[in-house]
Amino acid sequence: MTNNKLSKEDMKRVEQFLNTPVNQVERQPFKPMKLLFIITLVVIGFGVLSRVVGWFYLNSIVS
């Protein structure tokens, strides 16, 4: 015995919605190493940028 909280009409609407082409798009598999690589590059990039900005700022004060 199933314990559905939705009526049969609502379940029919849910099934129709889930069967629409928008909800059946094939997606590429998730690649955690690619995400880690991108995040690492962004963090390193911001670190280098902050060092360059700091270097220019300190040189402008000393001059």
Coordinates of C-alpha atoms in Angstrom, one line a residue:
M1 CA 0.0 0.0 0.0
T2 CA 1.4 3.4 -1.0
N3 CA 1.0 6.4 1.2
N4 CA 0.5 9.2 -1.4
K5 CA -0.1 12.6 -0.1
L6 CA -1.2 13.8 -3.6
S7 CA -4.5 13.1 -5.2
K8 CA -4.6 11.0 -8.4
E9 CA -5.1 14.2 -10.5
D10 CA -2.1 15.9 -8.9
M11 CA 0.0 12.8 -9.5
K12 CA -1.0 12.8 -13.1
R13 CA 0.0 16.5 -13.4
V14 CA 3.4 15.7 -11.8
E15 CA 4.0 12.8 -14.3
Q16 CA 3.1 15.1 -17.2
F17 CA 5.4 17.8 -16.0
L18 CA 8.3 15.3 -15.4
N19 CA 7.8 13.9 -18.9
T20 CA 8.1 17.3 -20.7
P21 CA 11.3 17.6 -22.9
V22 CA 12.7 20.4 -20.6
N23 CA 13.0 18.0 -17.7
Q24 CA 14.6 15.2 -19.8
V25 CA 17.8 16.9 -20.9
E26 CA 20.9 14.7 -20.8
R27 CA 23.6 16.3 -18.7
Q28 CA 27.3 15.7 -18.6
P29 CA 28.6 13.8 -15.5
F30 CA 29.8 15.9 -12.6
K31 CA 33.6 16.3 -12.6
P32 CA 34.8 17.2 -9.1
M33 CA 38.5 17.4 -10.1
K34 CA 37.7 19.9 -12.8
L35 CA 35.8 22.1 -10.3
L36 CA 38.6 21.8 -7.8
F37 CA 41.1 22.8 -10.5
I38 CA 39.0 25.9 -11.5
I39 CA 38.6 27.0 -7.9
T40 CA 42.3 26.6 -7.3
L41 CA 43.1 28.7 -10.3
V42 CA 40.7 31.4 -9.2
V43 CA 42.2 31.5 -5.7
I44 CA 45.7 31.7 -7.0
G45 CA 44.7 34.4 -9.5
F46 CA 43.2 36.5 -6.8
G47 CA 46.3 36.0 -4.6
V48 CA 48.6 37.2 -7.4
L49 CA 46.3 40.1 -8.2
S50 CA 46.3 41.2 -4.5
R51 CA 50.1 41.0 -4.4
V52 CA 50.4 43.1 -7.5
V53 CA 48.0 45.7 -6.2
G54 CA 49.8 45.8 -2.9
W55 CA 53.2 46.2 -4.5
F56 CA 51.9 49.1 -6.7
Y57 CA 50.3 50.7 -3.6
L58 CA 53.4 50.4 -1.4
N59 CA 55.6 51.7 -4.2
S60 CA 53.3 54.7 -4.7
I61 CA 53.6 55.6 -0.9
V62 CA 57.4 55.2 -0.7
S63 CA 58.0 57.3 -3.9

